[in-house]
Amino acid sequence: MKASVLDAPVRKNLIFVLPGLIIYAAFVLLPILAAIYLSLTKWNGISAPDFVGFGNYIELFSDSRFFISLRNNAVLMIFYCVVPLAIGIVLAAIVSSIRAKEQLAIRTLLFMPYIMPSAVLGIIWHWLYNPAFGPINQGLKLMGLGAIALPWLGDFTFALPAVGMVAAWYYFGFCMVIFLTGLQRIDPSLFEAARVDGAKPWYIFYRITLPLFLPEIRVVLLLTIIASIKSFDLIFTMTRGGPANATLVPNIYMYELGFHLNRFGYAASVAIIGAILIFVVNYIVHRFVRPADGRAR
Amino acid sequence: MAGYSPNSTAKTFSFRVIMWMFSLMTVFPFGLLLLTSIKSKEDLFKGAFVLPAYPHFENYVSAWVDGHFGIYFWNSIIVVIPVVAVSIVLGVLTGFAFAFLSFPFKKLTFVVLTIGMMVPTEAFIIPLYYEMRYLGLINSYWAMILPQIAMSVPFATIFMASAMEQLPKDILEAAMLDGASRTLILRRVVIPLLKPAVSTLGLFLFIWTWNEFLIPLILVNDDVYRTMPLGMLFFQGRYTVNTPVLTAGAVLVILPIVVVYLIFQRKFIEGLTAGASK
């Protein structure tokens, strides 16, 4: 059976497929499979890996630092997902009621952080947060709020929220842009009709806007939750997991275990758990956050 | 929206205030960055929000020369161009195969490619490091180019395949009836029709590759091969006290992306949202 008019015998088709697949297999697929194998071994990077079965995973269960990193990741999810989603949806509603030119300007500005290298943004915020000469604390002192000019990234309580705020700042414009396109898809007469019927704004938002936005909410949730599990660059450049594990997340822990402590097998098991978490999140969001008519995959 | 009542005008006004407040919040760090990058060290002590007497552009010179940003810039170019170019070619070829051709294990191959899109680089960076060491490629441009091409293949393939599936079938049939070979059809019919999709893809790949941090962090540790984001990190380590030069360096890293973004921003946002809502 031919796939299309352009189809030909397999031998001739393979010329198109193989170059991409070979390089993908060599530098992505093979390392992924090797990582799965490594996670079942103890390996210091020099001698031959020592197969230990699920030993690393069992050890993870009683590793308090691993649990700290998971808990921190859960807290960060609020800043990666919930805050940008809420701000994004409200801003989209506001921005959509504004003239097209101004709307374009706002969209361009708010989207800006999303295209930037997060490692460099981390370094910039590291400077902004600097306790002594950082602009944030200088600003606070100028406003007479010197009492709350804390060493943000060095403070055990505030380091995690401070890092989280940067993530929220990074993602809210992105969320807004996604919702803004969603609004263009939605028929404005729906809102009009509800307004004419005398529905309260909150009711309109809850009963019309939210359900209609479900596809966008799904995309935003998926991307931001995955980003939070993947978070490395921002935290690495701002705190490296410190102070005293306050901002430790699985990927930072993995980096430390592997490239500082030479426990490559154990590090790989942390990385694999992260990948599994991403698959689980993907499944959950696809399964449970879906439009009422069930059309979307 | 005709006929504002006074009430709704007030409302629009307060909406506007909220909106511009958030926009300011977004650009504020970048504004401060620009301001600080043209200050002298002495200006810095007068306060973060004080304007310098005159702009000190020499910070950019010292970032470019003493801070090695000149080297980092060229390294980034040397890595980004082959990654984007080869990934596009591979994406077009494999995408073409997925859209129009039959080959064994097509469905399975597709699933395996999507897995590569989901698994974070962090998960396989350790074996990748040892693979590169085994191949003797650690500390070379290849160490950054090859894995980033491989990482781009899944997205490039799926992006191009879905663009090709939307092409009108009769055009391809007509070309086939004219007796054109498949490579000729790909070159003369498919690619010209897909120019917008190809350029969107190129834009995404450019920004992702330019911004990549983990791959050069792990696979390259010689300063002469570092790309811009990495150079920034090591520059921060060496010049912690020299904030003006550090901020000048940061401006140099993000300037190329901002320029590209401002030129193509419509295209970029459209592509992103179209991809995201799929």
mmCIF file with all atom_site columns, N, CA and C in Angstrom, chain B residues 21-54:
data_model
loop_
_atom_site.group_PDB
_atom_site.id
_atom_site.type_symbol
_atom_site.label_atom_id
_atom_site.label_alt_id
_atom_site.label_comp_id
_atom_site.label_asym_id
_atom_site.label_entity_id
_atom_site.label_seq_id
_atom_site.pdbx_PDB_ins_code
_atom_site.Cartn_x
_atom_site.Cartn_y
_atom_site.Cartn_z
_atom_site.occupancy
_atom_site.B_iso_or_equiv
_atom_site.pdbx_formal_charge
_atom_site.auth_seq_id
_atom_site.auth_comp_id
_atom_site.auth_asym_id
_atom_site.auth_atom_id
_atom_site.pdbx_PDB_model_num
ATOM 1   N N  . MET B 1 21 ? 2.022  48.262 34.189 1.00 0.00 ? 21 MET B N  1
ATOM 2   C CA . MET B 1 21 ? 2.821  47.933 35.366 1.00 0.00 ? 21 MET B CA 1
ATOM 3   C C  . MET B 1 21 ? 3.553  46.599 35.135 1.00 0.00 ? 21 MET B C  1
ATOM 4   N N  . PHE B 1 22 ? 2.809  45.635 34.626 1.00 0.00 ? 22 PHE B N  1
ATOM 5   C CA . PHE B 1 22 ? 3.430  44.336 34.362 1.00 0.00 ? 22 PHE B CA 1
ATOM 6   C C  . PHE B 1 22 ? 4.484  44.439 33.258 1.00 0.00 ? 22 PHE B C  1
ATOM 7   N N  . SER B 1 23 ? 4.187  45.266 32.246 1.00 0.00 ? 23 SER B N  1
ATOM 8   C CA . SER B 1 23 ? 5.177  45.430 31.174 1.00 0.00 ? 23 SER B CA 1
ATOM 9   C C  . SER B 1 23 ? 6.450  46.047 31.720 1.00 0.00 ? 23 SER B C  1
ATOM 10  N N  . LEU B 1 24 ? 6.280  47.035 32.604 1.00 0.00 ? 24 LEU B N  1
ATOM 11  C CA . LEU B 1 24 ? 7.453  47.672 33.213 1.00 0.00 ? 24 LEU B CA 1
ATOM 12  C C  . LEU B 1 24 ? 8.248  46.664 34.014 1.00 0.00 ? 24 LEU B C  1
ATOM 13  N N  . MET B 1 25 ? 7.510  45.836 34.761 1.00 0.00 ? 25 MET B N  1
ATOM 14  C CA . MET B 1 25 ? 8.176  44.813 35.562 1.00 0.00 ? 25 MET B CA 1
ATOM 15  C C  . MET B 1 25 ? 9.040  43.912 34.677 1.00 0.00 ? 25 MET B C  1
ATOM 16  N N  . THR B 1 26 ? 8.521  43.632 33.481 1.00 0.00 ? 26 THR B N  1
ATOM 17  C CA . THR B 1 26 ? 9.253  42.747 32.576 1.00 0.00 ? 26 THR B CA 1
ATOM 18  C C  . THR B 1 26 ? 10.516 43.402 32.054 1.00 0.00 ? 26 THR B C  1
ATOM 19  N N  . VAL B 1 27 ? 10.415 44.679 31.677 1.00 0.00 ? 27 VAL B N  1
ATOM 20  C CA . VAL B 1 27 ? 11.583 45.291 31.036 1.00 0.00 ? 27 VAL B CA 1
ATOM 21  C C  . VAL B 1 27 ? 12.524 45.945 32.032 1.00 0.00 ? 27 VAL B C  1
ATOM 22  N N  . PHE B 1 28 ? 12.041 46.136 33.260 1.00 0.00 ? 28 PHE B N  1
ATOM 23  C CA . PHE B 1 28 ? 12.851 46.823 34.256 1.00 0.00 ? 28 PHE B CA 1
ATOM 24  C C  . PHE B 1 28 ? 14.261 46.240 34.408 1.00 0.00 ? 28 PHE B C  1
ATOM 25  N N  . PRO B 1 29 ? 14.399 44.919 34.585 1.00 0.00 ? 29 PRO B N  1
ATOM 26  C CA . PRO B 1 29 ? 15.752 44.364 34.707 1.00 0.00 ? 29 PRO B CA 1
ATOM 27  C C  . PRO B 1 29 ? 16.625 44.669 33.498 1.00 0.00 ? 29 PRO B C  1
ATOM 28  N N  . PHE B 1 30 ? 16.016 44.641 32.302 1.00 0.00 ? 30 PHE B N  1
ATOM 29  C CA . PHE B 1 30 ? 16.816 44.902 31.105 1.00 0.00 ? 30 PHE B CA 1
ATOM 30  C C  . PHE B 1 30 ? 17.228 46.368 31.027 1.00 0.00 ? 30 PHE B C  1
ATOM 31  N N  . GLY B 1 31 ? 16.328 47.242 31.464 1.00 0.00 ? 31 GLY B N  1
ATOM 32  C CA . GLY B 1 31 ? 16.654 48.672 31.499 1.00 0.00 ? 31 GLY B CA 1
ATOM 33  C C  . GLY B 1 31 ? 17.829 48.932 32.430 1.00 0.00 ? 31 GLY B C  1
ATOM 34  N N  . LEU B 1 32 ? 17.745 48.339 33.640 1.00 0.00 ? 32 LEU B N  1
ATOM 35  C CA . LEU B 1 32 ? 18.828 48.491 34.608 1.00 0.00 ? 32 LEU B CA 1
ATOM 36  C C  . LEU B 1 32 ? 20.134 47.940 34.070 1.00 0.00 ? 32 LEU B C  1
ATOM 37  N N  . LEU B 1 33 ? 20.004 46.844 33.344 1.00 0.00 ? 33 LEU B N  1
ATOM 38  C CA . LEU B 1 33 ? 21.174 46.198 32.759 1.00 0.00 ? 33 LEU B CA 1
ATOM 39  C C  . LEU B 1 33 ? 21.872 47.162 31.798 1.00 0.00 ? 33 LEU B C  1
ATOM 40  N N  . LEU B 1 34 ? 21.075 47.754 30.904 1.00 0.00 ? 34 LEU B N  1
ATOM 41  C CA . LEU B 1 34 ? 21.632 48.707 29.941 1.00 0.00 ? 34 LEU B CA 1
ATOM 42  C C  . LEU B 1 34 ? 22.257 49.894 30.657 1.00 0.00 ? 34 LEU B C  1
ATOM 43  N N  . LEU B 1 35 ? 21.544 50.410 31.655 1.00 0.00 ? 35 LEU B N  1
ATOM 44  C CA . LEU B 1 35 ? 22.023 51.584 32.384 1.00 0.00 ? 35 LEU B CA 1
ATOM 45  C C  . LEU B 1 35 ? 23.351 51.285 33.066 1.00 0.00 ? 35 LEU B C  1
ATOM 46  N N  . THR B 1 36 ? 23.417 50.149 33.746 1.00 0.00 ? 36 THR B N  1
ATOM 47  C CA . THR B 1 36 ? 24.631 49.815 34.492 1.00 0.00 ? 36 THR B CA 1
ATOM 48  C C  . THR B 1 36 ? 25.804 49.542 33.552 1.00 0.00 ? 36 THR B C  1
ATOM 49  N N  . SER B 1 37 ? 25.487 49.042 32.356 1.00 0.00 ? 37 SER B N  1
ATOM 50  C CA . SER B 1 37 ? 26.566 48.675 31.447 1.00 0.00 ? 37 SER B CA 1
ATOM 51  C C  . SER B 1 37 ? 27.313 49.897 30.909 1.00 0.00 ? 37 SER B C  1
ATOM 52  N N  . ILE B 1 38 ? 26.741 51.098 31.069 1.00 0.00 ? 38 ILE B N  1
ATOM 53  C CA . ILE B 1 38 ? 27.451 52.291 30.577 1.00 0.00 ? 38 ILE B CA 1
ATOM 54  C C  . ILE B 1 38 ? 27.927 53.164 31.738 1.00 0.00 ? 38 ILE B C  1
ATOM 55  N N  . LYS B 1 39 ? 28.021 52.560 32.932 1.00 0.00 ? 39 LYS B N  1
ATOM 56  C CA . LYS B 1 39 ? 28.508 53.312 34.087 1.00 0.00 ? 39 LYS B CA 1
ATOM 57  C C  . LYS B 1 39 ? 29.971 52.981 34.356 1.00 0.00 ? 39 LYS B C  1
ATOM 58  N N  . SER B 1 40 ? 30.648 53.901 35.040 1.00 0.00 ? 40 SER B N  1
ATOM 59  C CA . SER B 1 40 ? 31.975 53.578 35.541 1.00 0.00 ? 40 SER B CA 1
ATOM 60  C C  . SER B 1 40 ? 31.800 52.942 36.917 1.00 0.00 ? 40 SER B C  1
ATOM 61  N N  . LYS B 1 41 ? 32.875 52.358 37.434 1.00 0.00 ? 41 LYS B N  1
ATOM 62  C CA . LYS B 1 41 ? 32.778 51.741 38.758 1.00 0.00 ? 41 LYS B CA 1
ATOM 63  C C  . LYS B 1 41 ? 32.398 52.782 39.822 1.00 0.00 ? 41 LYS B C  1
ATOM 64  N N  . GLU B 1 42 ? 32.893 54.030 39.629 1.00 0.00 ? 42 GLU B N  1
ATOM 65  C CA . GLU B 1 42 ? 32.596 55.084 40.600 1.00 0.00 ? 42 GLU B CA 1
ATOM 66  C C  . GLU B 1 42 ? 31.114 55.447 40.554 1.00 0.00 ? 42 GLU B C  1
ATOM 67  N N  . ASP B 1 43 ? 30.579 55.513 39.304 1.00 0.00 ? 43 ASP B N  1
ATOM 68  C CA . ASP B 1 43 ? 29.156 55.823 39.161 1.00 0.00 ? 43 ASP B CA 1
ATOM 69  C C  . ASP B 1 43 ? 28.311 54.833 39.947 1.00 0.00 ? 43 ASP B C  1
ATOM 70  N N  . LEU B 1 44 ? 28.761 53.596 39.966 1.00 0.00 ? 44 LEU B N  1
ATOM 71  C CA . LEU B 1 44 ? 28.008 52.523 40.591 1.00 0.00 ? 44 LEU B CA 1
ATOM 72  C C  . LEU B 1 44 ? 27.771 52.811 42.072 1.00 0.00 ? 44 LEU B C  1
ATOM 73  N N  . PHE B 1 45 ? 28.758 53.432 42.723 1.00 0.00 ? 45 PHE B N  1
ATOM 74  C CA . PHE B 1 45 ? 28.637 53.686 44.160 1.00 0.00 ? 45 PHE B CA 1
ATOM 75  C C  . PHE B 1 45 ? 27.648 54.783 44.467 1.00 0.00 ? 45 PHE B C  1
ATOM 76  N N  . LYS B 1 46 ? 27.310 55.585 43.435 1.00 0.00 ? 46 LYS B N  1
ATOM 77  C CA . LYS B 1 46 ? 26.337 56.667 43.663 1.00 0.00 ? 46 LYS B CA 1
ATOM 78  C C  . LYS B 1 46 ? 24.909 56.137 43.726 1.00 0.00 ? 46 LYS B C  1
ATOM 79  N N  . GLY B 1 47 ? 24.737 54.872 43.412 1.00 0.00 ? 47 GLY B N  1
ATOM 80  C CA . GLY B 1 47 ? 23.393 54.293 43.475 1.00 0.00 ? 47 GLY B CA 1
ATOM 81  C C  . GLY B 1 47 ? 23.032 53.629 42.170 1.00 0.00 ? 47 GLY B C  1
ATOM 82  N N  . ALA B 1 48 ? 22.148 52.619 42.270 1.00 0.00 ? 48 ALA B N  1
ATOM 83  C CA . ALA B 1 48 ? 21.806 51.817 41.099 1.00 0.00 ? 48 ALA B CA 1
ATOM 84  C C  . ALA B 1 48 ? 20.977 52.597 40.092 1.00 0.00 ? 48 ALA B C  1
ATOM 85  N N  . PHE B 1 49 ? 20.239 53.611 40.569 1.00 0.00 ? 49 PHE B N  1
ATOM 86  C CA . PHE B 1 49 ? 19.292 54.277 39.680 1.00 0.00 ? 49 PHE B CA 1
ATOM 87  C C  . PHE B 1 49 ? 19.771 55.651 39.224 1.00 0.00 ? 49 PHE B C  1
ATOM 88  N N  . VAL B 1 50 ? 21.036 55.982 39.556 1.00 0.00 ? 50 VAL B N  1
ATOM 89  C CA . VAL B 1 50 ? 21.573 57.279 39.186 1.00 0.00 ? 50 VAL B CA 1
ATOM 90  C C  . VAL B 1 50 ? 22.200 57.204 37.799 1.00 0.00 ? 50 VAL B C  1
ATOM 91  N N  . LEU B 1 51 ? 21.924 58.225 36.983 1.00 0.00 ? 51 LEU B N  1
ATOM 92  C CA . LEU B 1 51 ? 22.495 58.237 35.636 1.00 0.00 ? 51 LEU B CA 1
ATOM 93  C C  . LEU B 1 51 ? 23.981 58.596 35.704 1.00 0.00 ? 51 LEU B C  1
ATOM 94  N N  . PRO B 1 52 ? 24.795 57.988 34.839 1.00 0.00 ? 52 PRO B N  1
ATOM 95  C CA . PRO B 1 52 ? 26.209 58.369 34.815 1.00 0.00 ? 52 PRO B CA 1
ATOM 96  C C  . PRO B 1 52 ? 26.378 59.732 34.142 1.00 0.00 ? 52 PRO B C  1
ATOM 97  N N  . ALA B 1 53 ? 27.493 60.414 34.459 1.00 0.00 ? 53 ALA B N  1
ATOM 98  C CA . ALA B 1 53 ? 27.739 61.730 33.873 1.00 0.00 ? 53 ALA B CA 1
ATOM 99  C C  . ALA B 1 53 ? 27.808 61.635 32.351 1.00 0.00 ? 53 ALA B C  1
ATOM 100 N N  . TYR B 1 54 ? 28.515 60.638 31.863 1.00 0.00 ? 54 TYR B N  1
ATOM 101 C CA . TYR B 1 54 ? 28.531 60.359 30.424 1.00 0.00 ? 54 TYR B CA 1
ATOM 102 C C  . TYR B 1 54 ? 28.654 58.848 30.230 1.00 0.00 ? 54 TYR B C  1
#
